[in-house]
Short mmCIF file of C-alpha atoms in Angstrom, two decimals:
data_model
loop_
_atom_site.label_atom_id
_atom_site.label_comp_id
_atom_site.label_asym_id
_atom_site.label_seq_id
_atom_site.Cartn_x
_atom_site.Cartn_y
_atom_site.Cartn_z
CA MET A 1 -5.02 -50.57 -43.72
CA ARG A 2 -7.82 -47.59 -44.98
CA LYS A 3 -9.77 -48.53 -41.24
CA GLY A 4 -5.74 -47.14 -39.72
CA LEU A 5 -5.99 -44.00 -42.41
CA HIS A 6 -9.54 -43.57 -41.01
CA HIS A 7 -8.62 -43.81 -38.01
CA ILE A 8 -5.60 -41.40 -38.19
CA ALA A 9 -7.43 -39.26 -40.75
CA LEU A 10 -9.80 -38.52 -37.86
CA GLY A 11 -7.27 -38.33 -34.48
CA PHE A 12 -5.65 -35.46 -37.04
CA SER A 13 -9.87 -34.14 -37.25
CA ILE A 14 -9.98 -34.32 -34.09
CA SER A 15 -6.84 -32.28 -32.79
CA PHE A 16 -7.18 -29.50 -35.19
CA ILE A 17 -10.41 -28.75 -33.71
CA PHE A 18 -9.45 -28.59 -30.21
CA LEU A 19 -6.71 -26.90 -31.12
CA SER A 20 -9.20 -24.15 -33.30
CA PHE A 21 -11.26 -23.87 -30.21
CA GLY A 22 -7.63 -23.53 -27.90
CA LEU A 23 -6.93 -20.71 -30.01
CA VAL A 24 -9.75 -19.10 -30.17
CA TYR A 25 -10.36 -19.59 -26.36
CA TRP A 26 -7.60 -17.69 -25.49
CA GLN A 27 -7.15 -15.40 -28.74
CA VAL A 28 -10.41 -14.10 -27.90
CA VAL A 29 -12.42 -15.76 -25.28
CA ARG A 30 -9.21 -14.29 -22.88
CA SER A 31 -6.85 -12.17 -24.95
CA ASN A 32 -7.33 -9.42 -22.58
CA ASP A 33 -6.86 -11.78 -18.98
CA LEU A 34 -4.42 -13.04 -20.76
CA GLN A 35 -3.05 -8.70 -21.20
CA GLU A 36 -3.76 -7.94 -18.48
CA ASN A 37 -1.57 -10.26 -16.71
CA PRO A 38 0.73 -8.22 -15.35
CA ALA A 39 3.72 -11.08 -15.68
CA ASN A 40 3.26 -11.01 -19.88
CA ARG A 41 5.61 -9.24 -20.92
CA ARG A 42 3.58 -8.62 -24.24
CA LEU A 43 2.41 -5.26 -21.91
CA ILE A 44 6.24 -4.18 -21.80
CA LEU A 45 7.05 -4.91 -25.51
CA MET A 46 3.33 -3.28 -26.26
CA GLU A 47 5.03 0.42 -25.75
CA GLN A 48 6.71 -0.22 -28.80
CA ARG A 49 3.54 0.63 -30.14
CA VAL A 50 1.35 2.68 -28.06
CA VAL A 51 2.13 5.40 -25.48
CA ARG A 52 1.97 4.56 -21.99
CA GLY A 53 -0.36 6.69 -20.08
CA GLY A 54 1.41 8.88 -16.98
CA ILE A 55 0.12 8.16 -13.59
CA PHE A 56 -0.76 10.86 -11.38
CA ASP A 57 -1.65 12.29 -7.40
CA ARG A 58 -4.99 13.22 -6.13
CA ASN A 59 -3.21 16.80 -7.38
CA GLY A 60 -2.12 16.62 -10.65
CA GLU A 61 1.30 16.42 -9.75
CA ILE A 62 3.22 14.17 -12.34
CA LEU A 63 3.74 9.89 -11.19
CA ALA A 64 5.00 8.60 -14.12
CA GLN A 65 5.51 9.73 -16.97
CA THR A 66 6.09 8.33 -20.44
CA GLN A 67 8.51 11.15 -23.00
CA THR A 68 9.68 11.07 -26.16
CA THR A 69 12.56 12.58 -27.13
CA ASN A 70 13.79 11.54 -31.54
CA ASN A 71 11.32 9.29 -31.47
CA GLN A 72 13.22 7.16 -28.58
CA ARG A 73 10.60 6.92 -25.13
CA LYS A 74 12.01 6.50 -21.88
CA ARG A 75 9.30 6.37 -18.27
CA ILE A 76 10.27 8.63 -16.19
CA TYR A 77 9.21 9.08 -11.94
CA PRO A 78 9.85 12.40 -11.86
CA LYS A 79 9.54 12.31 -7.40
CA GLY A 80 11.85 8.67 -7.41
CA GLU A 81 12.67 7.17 -4.76
CA ALA A 82 9.24 8.20 -2.31
CA LEU A 83 6.56 6.81 -3.82
CA GLU A 84 9.08 2.58 -4.66
CA PRO A 85 8.55 0.10 -4.47
CA LEU A 86 5.05 1.48 -4.39
CA MET A 87 4.91 2.93 -8.22
CA GLY A 88 7.40 -0.33 -9.11
CA TYR A 89 8.77 0.28 -12.47
CA ALA A 90 8.31 -0.41 -16.41
CA THR A 91 11.52 -1.66 -18.26
CA LEU A 92 11.56 -3.96 -21.24
CA GLN A 93 15.03 -5.46 -19.28
CA HIS A 94 13.55 -6.24 -16.61
CA GLY A 95 9.63 -5.98 -17.12
CA SER A 96 7.20 -4.66 -15.41
CA ALA A 97 6.17 -4.22 -11.49
CA GLY A 98 4.34 -2.13 -8.71
CA MET A 99 1.43 0.11 -9.73
CA GLU A 100 2.70 -0.07 -13.53
CA ALA A 101 2.63 -3.51 -13.58
CA THR A 102 -1.07 -4.05 -11.94
CA PHE A 103 -2.70 -0.90 -14.11
CA GLY A 104 -0.64 -1.64 -17.12
CA ASP A 105 -3.91 -2.56 -18.57
CA TRP A 106 -5.55 0.95 -18.14
CA LEU A 107 -2.39 2.51 -18.76
CA PHE A 108 -2.85 1.27 -22.37
CA GLY A 109 -6.23 1.51 -23.02
CA ILE A 110 -6.84 -2.57 -22.98
CA LYS A 111 -9.36 -2.56 -19.87
CA ASN A 112 -12.66 0.01 -20.32
CA ALA A 113 -11.00 0.60 -23.25
CA THR A 114 -13.86 2.99 -25.86
CA PRO A 115 -13.85 1.92 -29.28
CA ALA A 116 -11.63 3.89 -31.32
CA GLN A 117 -8.64 2.07 -28.78
CA GLU A 118 -11.23 -1.09 -29.71
CA LEU A 119 -10.24 -0.79 -32.92
CA GLU A 120 -6.50 0.07 -33.23
CA GLN A 121 -5.79 -2.55 -30.54
CA LEU A 122 -7.12 -4.65 -32.88
CA PHE A 123 -5.30 -4.04 -36.36
CA GLN A 124 -2.23 -2.71 -33.79
CA LEU A 125 -1.28 0.88 -34.53
CA PRO A 126 -0.26 3.79 -32.63
CA ARG A 127 -1.89 5.67 -30.20
CA LYS A 128 -2.19 6.44 -26.86
CA GLY A 129 -3.13 4.47 -23.21
CA ASN A 130 -5.27 6.14 -20.44
CA ASP A 131 -3.97 8.43 -17.55
CA VAL A 132 -4.81 6.78 -14.06
CA VAL A 133 -5.31 9.36 -11.58
CA LEU A 134 -4.97 7.96 -8.33
CA THR A 135 -5.63 9.10 -4.50
CA LEU A 136 -2.36 9.89 -3.06
CA ASP A 137 -1.51 12.88 -1.80
CA TYR A 138 2.45 12.82 -2.77
CA ARG A 139 2.90 16.01 -0.25
CA LEU A 140 1.49 13.61 2.77
CA GLN A 141 4.14 10.27 0.94
CA LYS A 142 7.78 12.64 0.75
CA ILE A 143 6.74 13.87 4.47
CA ALA A 144 6.31 10.67 5.90
CA TYR A 145 8.75 8.60 3.41
CA ASP A 146 11.63 11.03 5.04
CA GLY A 147 10.44 10.76 8.09
CA LEU A 148 12.06 6.54 7.64
CA LYS A 149 14.50 7.33 5.97
CA ASP A 150 17.55 5.00 8.20
CA LYS A 151 14.60 4.12 9.98
CA ARG A 152 13.21 0.71 7.61
CA GLY A 153 9.45 0.24 7.98
CA ALA A 154 6.35 1.45 6.77
CA ALA A 155 3.41 4.08 6.94
CA VAL A 156 0.02 4.30 5.64
CA ALA A 157 -2.69 7.27 6.18
CA LEU A 158 -5.99 6.77 5.18
CA ASP A 159 -9.31 9.56 4.75
CA PRO A 160 -11.64 6.69 6.66
CA ARG A 161 -14.10 8.75 5.72
CA THR A 162 -13.89 7.27 2.41
CA GLY A 163 -11.07 4.34 2.13
CA GLU A 164 -8.95 6.73 -0.21
CA VAL A 165 -5.21 6.26 0.56
CA LEU A 166 -3.79 9.66 0.46
CA ALA A 167 0.06 8.38 1.56
CA LEU A 168 1.39 5.07 1.11
CA VAL A 169 5.38 4.36 1.97
CA SER A 170 7.40 1.73 1.99
CA TYR A 171 11.53 2.26 3.43
CA PRO A 172 14.61 1.50 1.74
CA GLY A 173 12.93 2.13 -1.98
CA PHE A 174 14.65 2.63 -4.99
CA ASP A 175 15.36 5.15 -7.58
CA PRO A 176 13.51 3.69 -10.49
CA ASN A 177 14.71 6.12 -12.79
CA THR A 178 18.50 4.72 -12.65
CA LEU A 179 17.06 1.13 -12.28
CA ASP A 180 18.76 -1.43 -15.06
CA GLN A 181 21.75 0.04 -14.13
CA ASP A 182 21.36 -0.17 -9.94
CA TRP A 183 19.25 -3.75 -10.68
CA SER A 184 22.20 -6.01 -9.64
CA GLU A 185 23.05 -3.78 -5.94
CA LEU A 186 19.68 -3.60 -6.16
CA SER A 187 18.69 -7.24 -5.47
CA LYS A 188 21.44 -7.29 -2.95
CA LYS A 189 20.69 -4.38 -0.56
CA ALA A 190 19.81 -4.74 2.64
CA GLY A 191 15.84 -4.09 3.75
CA SER A 192 14.66 -5.57 1.12
CA PRO A 193 13.72 -2.71 -1.73
CA PHE A 194 11.74 -4.23 -3.63
CA VAL A 195 10.02 -5.51 -1.26
CA ASN A 196 6.56 -2.75 0.33
CA HIS A 197 6.26 -3.66 4.05
CA ALA A 198 3.25 -1.55 4.63
CA PHE A 199 2.08 -4.70 3.28
CA ALA A 200 5.05 -7.26 4.91
CA LEU A 201 3.26 -9.55 7.87
CA TYR A 202 4.90 -8.65 11.69
CA PRO A 203 3.44 -9.10 15.69
CA PRO A 204 1.65 -5.96 16.36
CA GLY A 205 2.17 -5.65 19.97
CA SER A 206 -0.17 -3.00 21.97
CA ALA A 207 -1.54 -1.91 19.32
CA MET A 208 -3.04 -5.07 19.28
CA LYS A 209 -4.79 -4.38 22.06
CA VAL A 210 -7.99 -1.76 20.38
CA ILE A 211 -9.01 -5.59 18.28
CA THR A 212 -8.92 -6.95 22.12
CA SER A 213 -10.68 -4.26 23.30
CA ALA A 214 -13.78 -5.92 21.36
CA ALA A 215 -13.61 -8.61 22.69
CA ILE A 216 -13.55 -7.40 26.24
CA LEU A 217 -16.58 -4.09 25.91
CA ARG A 218 -18.81 -7.22 24.80
CA SER A 219 -17.67 -9.83 27.56
CA GLY A 220 -19.73 -7.39 30.11
CA VAL A 221 -16.97 -6.04 31.14
CA ASN A 222 -17.23 -2.64 33.26
CA THR A 223 -15.06 0.00 31.77
CA GLY A 224 -14.71 1.19 34.83
CA ASP A 225 -13.54 -1.18 37.42
CA LEU A 226 -10.41 -0.98 38.60
CA TYR A 227 -7.61 -3.99 37.62
CA ASN A 228 -4.10 -4.05 40.28
CA CYS A 229 -1.69 -4.10 37.90
CA THR A 230 1.56 -5.52 39.21
CA GLY A 231 4.40 -5.47 36.82
CA SER A 232 3.30 -9.26 36.32
CA THR A 233 1.05 -11.80 36.31
CA VAL A 234 0.69 -15.10 35.89
CA ILE A 235 -2.10 -17.14 33.57
CA ASN A 236 -2.15 -21.06 33.16
CA GLY A 237 1.89 -21.29 34.17
CA GLN A 238 2.53 -18.99 31.63
CA VAL A 239 4.27 -15.60 32.71
CA ILE A 240 2.44 -12.71 31.34
CA PRO A 241 5.57 -9.07 31.86
CA GLU A 242 4.32 -5.40 30.92
CA GLN A 243 7.44 -3.78 28.90
CA ASN A 244 10.27 -3.65 32.11
CA ASP A 245 8.18 -4.46 34.15
CA LYS A 246 6.29 -1.53 35.39
CA ALA A 247 3.69 -2.38 37.30
CA HIS A 248 1.18 0.22 36.44
CA GLY A 249 -0.66 0.08 40.18
CA TRP A 250 -4.99 0.28 39.24
CA VAL A 251 -6.27 0.77 36.00
CA ASN A 252 -9.89 1.00 34.26
CA PHE A 253 -10.24 -0.59 30.64
CA ASP A 254 -10.02 3.83 29.96
CA THR A 255 -6.36 4.00 31.68
CA ALA A 256 -4.81 -0.08 30.94
CA LEU A 257 -5.27 1.07 27.37
CA ALA A 258 -3.37 4.53 27.29
CA ASP A 259 -0.85 3.45 29.68
CA SER A 260 -0.86 -0.27 27.73
CA CYS A 261 -0.86 -2.30 30.40
CA ASN A 262 -0.49 -6.08 29.03
CA THR A 263 -2.19 -8.10 31.91
CA TYR A 264 -4.80 -5.95 32.29
CA PHE A 265 -5.76 -6.87 28.06
CA ALA A 266 -3.78 -10.56 28.59
CA THR A 267 -5.97 -11.14 31.54
CA PHE A 268 -9.22 -10.42 30.86
CA GLY A 269 -8.47 -11.40 27.42
CA VAL A 270 -9.11 -15.26 28.04
CA ARG A 271 -11.94 -13.40 30.51
CA SER A 272 -13.43 -12.66 27.06
CA GLY A 273 -13.33 -16.47 25.81
CA ASP A 274 -11.56 -17.11 22.79
CA GLN A 275 -14.98 -17.00 20.87
CA GLN A 276 -15.31 -13.06 22.14
CA PHE A 277 -11.54 -12.54 20.55
CA LEU A 278 -11.94 -14.03 16.83
CA ASN A 279 -15.39 -12.95 16.14
CA ALA A 280 -13.73 -9.44 17.43
CA VAL A 281 -11.36 -10.33 15.07
CA LYS A 282 -12.69 -11.41 11.76
CA GLY A 283 -14.82 -8.48 12.15
CA PHE A 284 -11.69 -6.12 11.88
CA GLY A 285 -10.67 -8.80 9.37
CA PHE A 286 -8.29 -11.14 10.14
CA GLY A 287 -8.13 -14.11 7.46
CA GLN A 288 -9.91 -12.16 4.91
CA THR A 289 -8.19 -10.27 1.79
CA ILE A 290 -8.41 -7.03 2.03
CA PRO A 291 -10.20 -5.24 -1.07
CA PHE A 292 -7.96 -3.61 -2.85
CA GLU A 293 -6.35 -3.10 -6.02
CA LEU A 294 -2.32 -3.98 -5.09
CA SER A 295 -1.48 -7.76 -2.90
CA VAL A 296 -1.59 -7.89 -0.01
CA SER A 297 -1.13 -10.70 2.53
CA SER A 298 -3.64 -11.13 4.56
CA SER A 299 -3.25 -10.95 9.14
CA GLN A 300 -3.10 -13.87 11.17
CA ILE A 301 -4.26 -15.02 14.58
CA THR A 302 -2.24 -18.58 13.57
CA ASN A 303 0.91 -19.76 12.32
CA LYS A 304 -1.55 -22.87 11.61
CA ALA A 305 -5.42 -21.08 10.32
CA ALA A 306 -5.62 -17.69 9.62
CA VAL A 307 -8.39 -16.99 12.45
CA PRO A 308 -8.75 -20.83 14.20
CA LYS A 309 -12.32 -22.51 14.86
CA GLN A 310 -10.44 -21.83 18.69
CA LEU A 311 -7.63 -20.38 20.87
CA SER A 312 -5.74 -22.24 23.92
CA THR A 313 -5.92 -20.30 26.57
CA ASN A 314 -1.42 -19.49 26.72
CA LEU A 315 -1.98 -18.65 23.05
CA LEU A 316 -5.13 -16.79 23.55
CA ALA A 317 -3.52 -14.34 26.95
CA ALA A 318 -0.40 -14.07 24.38
CA SER A 319 -2.77 -12.80 21.13
CA SER A 320 -4.30 -10.10 24.31
CA PHE A 321 -1.87 -7.79 23.24
CA GLY A 322 -0.32 -8.52 20.08
CA GLN A 323 1.43 -11.55 20.46
CA GLY A 324 1.86 -15.51 20.07
CA GLU A 325 1.47 -15.50 16.44
CA VAL A 326 -0.11 -12.54 15.47
CA LEU A 327 0.56 -11.24 12.59
CA VAL A 328 -0.56 -8.10 10.83
CA SER A 329 0.66 -6.20 8.46
CA PRO A 330 0.56 -2.07 8.41
CA PHE A 331 -1.96 -0.85 5.44
CA HIS A 332 -4.32 -3.84 7.74
CA MET A 333 -3.41 -1.64 11.18
CA ALA A 334 -4.45 1.60 8.87
CA LEU A 335 -7.61 0.34 7.93
CA VAL A 336 -8.63 -1.17 12.10
CA ALA A 337 -7.63 2.96 12.58
CA ALA A 338 -9.71 4.00 10.21
CA GLY A 339 -12.67 1.59 11.72
CA ILE A 340 -12.58 3.22 14.96
CA ALA A 341 -12.72 6.22 13.79
CA ASN A 342 -14.98 6.01 11.34
CA HIS A 343 -17.36 4.76 14.49
CA GLY A 344 -16.97 0.65 13.28
CA VAL A 345 -17.21 1.36 9.47
CA ILE A 346 -14.08 -0.14 8.05
CA MET A 347 -13.89 1.73 4.21
CA ALA A 348 -12.93 -0.71 1.12
CA PRO A 349 -9.26 0.78 1.03
CA HIS A 350 -8.79 2.35 -2.95
CA ILE A 351 -5.91 4.33 -4.18
CA VAL A 352 -7.46 4.95 -7.92
CA ASP A 353 -9.59 8.13 -7.91
CA ARG A 354 -10.30 7.86 -11.55
CA VAL A 355 -9.11 7.23 -14.99
CA ILE A 356 -9.22 9.40 -18.24
CA ASP A 357 -8.62 9.07 -21.59
CA ASP A 358 -6.89 11.58 -23.97
CA LYS A 359 -9.73 13.87 -23.84
CA GLN A 360 -9.77 14.10 -20.27
CA SER A 361 -12.71 11.67 -20.77
CA VAL A 362 -13.29 9.66 -17.46
CA LEU A 363 -13.35 5.63 -18.45
CA TYR A 364 -13.64 4.18 -14.44
CA LYS A 365 -14.61 6.46 -11.44
CA THR A 366 -13.83 4.40 -7.59
CA ASP A 367 -16.61 4.36 -5.87
CA SER A 368 -17.12 4.05 -2.28
CA LYS A 369 -18.08 1.21 0.42
CA PRO A 370 -17.73 0.22 3.27
CA TRP A 371 -16.40 -3.14 3.82
CA LEU A 372 -16.65 -4.61 7.64
CA THR A 373 -18.60 -2.87 10.30
CA ALA A 374 -15.67 -3.82 12.94
CA LEU A 375 -17.84 -2.56 16.09
CA SER A 376 -21.02 -0.63 17.10
CA SER A 377 -21.05 2.59 16.67
CA GLU A 378 -21.33 2.26 21.22
CA GLU A 379 -18.17 0.36 21.32
CA ALA A 380 -15.46 3.07 18.72
CA ASP A 381 -16.86 5.70 20.63
CA LYS A 382 -15.36 3.93 24.29
CA ILE A 383 -12.42 2.43 22.11
CA LYS A 384 -11.86 6.36 21.43
CA SER A 385 -12.58 7.50 24.41
CA ALA A 386 -9.14 5.20 26.16
CA MET A 387 -7.52 6.39 22.36
CA ILE A 388 -8.25 10.19 23.27
CA ALA A 389 -6.66 9.01 26.82
CA ALA A 390 -3.40 7.40 25.76
CA VAL A 391 -2.12 10.58 23.90
CA ASN A 392 -3.47 12.80 27.08
CA ASP A 393 -1.32 11.14 29.26
CA GLY A 394 -0.52 7.70 28.03
CA THR A 395 1.98 6.22 26.30
CA ALA A 396 0.76 8.28 22.43
CA SER A 397 2.03 11.55 24.19
CA PRO A 398 4.46 12.57 21.62
CA GLY A 399 2.09 12.08 18.85
CA GLY A 400 0.45 14.44 20.31
CA ILE A 401 -0.44 18.14 18.43
CA GLU A 402 -1.69 20.94 19.77
CA GLY A 403 -5.47 22.63 18.76
CA ILE A 404 -5.48 18.70 17.53
CA GLN A 405 -6.85 16.18 19.33
CA VAL A 406 -5.55 13.40 18.16
CA ALA A 407 -6.69 9.67 19.10
CA ALA A 408 -3.88 6.86 19.47
CA LYS A 409 -2.09 3.41 20.58
CA THR A 410 1.44 2.68 20.34
CA GLY A 411 2.66 -1.10 19.48
CA SER A 412 6.26 -1.54 20.83
CA ALA A 413 6.20 -5.57 19.61
CA GLU A 414 8.99 -7.72 20.30
CA PRO A 415 9.86 -9.65 17.29
CA GLY A 416 12.13 -12.84 18.81
CA GLY A 417 15.67 -13.67 19.82
CA ASN A 418 17.89 -10.24 20.65
CA ALA A 419 16.39 -7.84 18.18
CA LYS A 420 15.33 -5.01 19.32
CA THR A 421 11.09 -4.44 19.46
CA HIS A 422 9.25 -3.49 16.34
CA ALA A 423 8.12 0.23 16.93
CA TRP A 424 4.14 1.38 16.29
CA TYR A 425 1.73 4.38 16.12
CA ILE A 426 -2.27 4.13 15.25
CA ALA A 427 -3.47 7.36 15.66
CA PHE A 428 -6.62 9.36 13.16
CA ALA A 429 -7.50 13.24 14.14
CA PRO A 430 -9.29 15.44 14.52
CA ALA A 431 -11.29 12.74 17.32
CA GLU A 432 -13.93 14.41 17.22
CA SER A 433 -14.55 13.80 13.62
CA PRO A 434 -12.11 12.49 11.75
CA LYS A 435 -10.15 13.69 8.52
CA ILE A 436 -7.44 10.78 8.48
CA ALA A 437 -6.33 7.56 9.90
CA VAL A 438 -2.83 6.96 10.13
CA ALA A 439 0.09 3.43 10.68
CA VAL A 440 3.20 3.65 11.35
CA LEU A 441 6.01 0.88 11.46
CA VAL A 442 9.67 1.30 12.48
CA GLU A 443 11.18 -2.42 11.83
CA ASN A 444 13.03 -2.65 14.72
CA GLY A 445 12.86 0.28 16.43
CA GLY A 446 11.94 0.05 19.87
CA THR A 447 9.07 1.49 21.56
CA GLY A 448 6.08 3.53 19.26
CA GLY A 449 6.03 6.64 21.42
CA ALA A 450 10.07 7.21 20.87
CA ALA A 451 9.96 5.89 17.25
CA ALA A 452 7.06 6.59 15.03
CA ALA A 453 4.72 8.76 17.60
CA PRO A 454 6.60 11.55 15.47
CA ILE A 455 6.32 10.77 11.94
CA ALA A 456 2.38 10.05 12.47
CA ARG A 457 2.17 13.31 14.20
CA GLU A 458 3.63 14.99 10.83
CA MET A 459 1.62 13.09 8.87
CA ILE A 460 -1.29 13.96 10.68
CA GLN A 461 0.10 17.67 10.81
CA THR A 462 0.24 18.22 7.18
CA ALA A 463 -2.73 16.58 6.16
CA LEU A 464 -4.83 19.17 8.74
CA SER A 465 -2.91 22.07 7.65
CA GLN A 466 -2.63 21.46 4.22
CA LYS A 467 -6.09 19.67 3.97
CA VAL A 468 -5.42 17.42 1.94
CA GLY A 469 -7.08 16.16 -1.62
CA GLU A 470 -7.22 20.22 -1.94
CA SER A 471 -5.06 21.96 -4.79
CA LYS A 472 -2.41 24.25 -2.84
#
């Protein structure tokens, strides 16, 4: 009997010890991790005693703030739907999403907390969180959003020199100020307004040719050699057609990219070999997690493996001009354009410039740093030269701007079935000293030159004429 009681007491003692260790682990060691998790509704409940910090664009424009009226707090979004779903929301009824969730730890003063904030947090005292200043320029964001209206898609602008995100637009969006009452309708709305299309995956079509170019250049192809495009070709029994079966005639590398010749890139992509192609896509970050504050889907070459060890001849041919199983996000394609613009170096993208407390002291500042070296400077210059030709004499000409040399590439990607092609346009400018790189996708928009180029042109023109980053 005593032996049994002894075993029971011992069992209770061990359980108590493990429970104590568990409580210490979760409440002390992992407390910050739990609080920083966007799925933790305690972050939303904290707003009863913590005034969530504001979110501002690079010029000081208020993008989100908490207003207090008659002791009642309300999160307001002065710019409305142009920043959604990127900005997200924070409500007691539906929790938080987007930047409101991801940056909740900063906005509540939990991450990188000052000693005073730590003390206030320990004793659960009323306090104010920190403000987050973004790299976004709302003027550019609005231009892109207005350009995409009723077109469904995404537009991204970056500073290729620093990786700063200047605009990140997804259409359709929603009005976060009326989210609670609109929730049911928005949840059923066509076009998925809660989905950030800038981070979603699409076939890139001919925009992929700038990446295939790296493989072709490395295979030793003389870019001046001529190739006769007759409107289609057959590779390993697979017919590779030109768009609308157009025969481009005799083309070299520059004119093939400028005129978006599918058969040239399929032919020379296959001649380069699958290993050259796979090395090129790896260099541009396919299959990798993009080091960004927000989650972006990884781009892929095949459905089975993002970057496989080898590709069949037929899949290589299709992948060379952005079809087959290739999928990439508009955000990633903006990084691709930025890498070419920045002499082959892709800078790590970031959307947070700094975090400041209520005394305007800087608690955190993002430093620019390289992510990948996708190309040599010489390779980047050759691809840039062909992209300039695409604007001056090719399919990308609708994105041209008088007095500014733009370098660009179009894409018309077949999504499958009888659906209209997705329209792509990637570009940077000024070509001689790039300050902005953009990627625009219009879902089922048709051709990149007709549907996406005008939006990109407006973004570039606005950015360079208003000198993005400088106050009005």
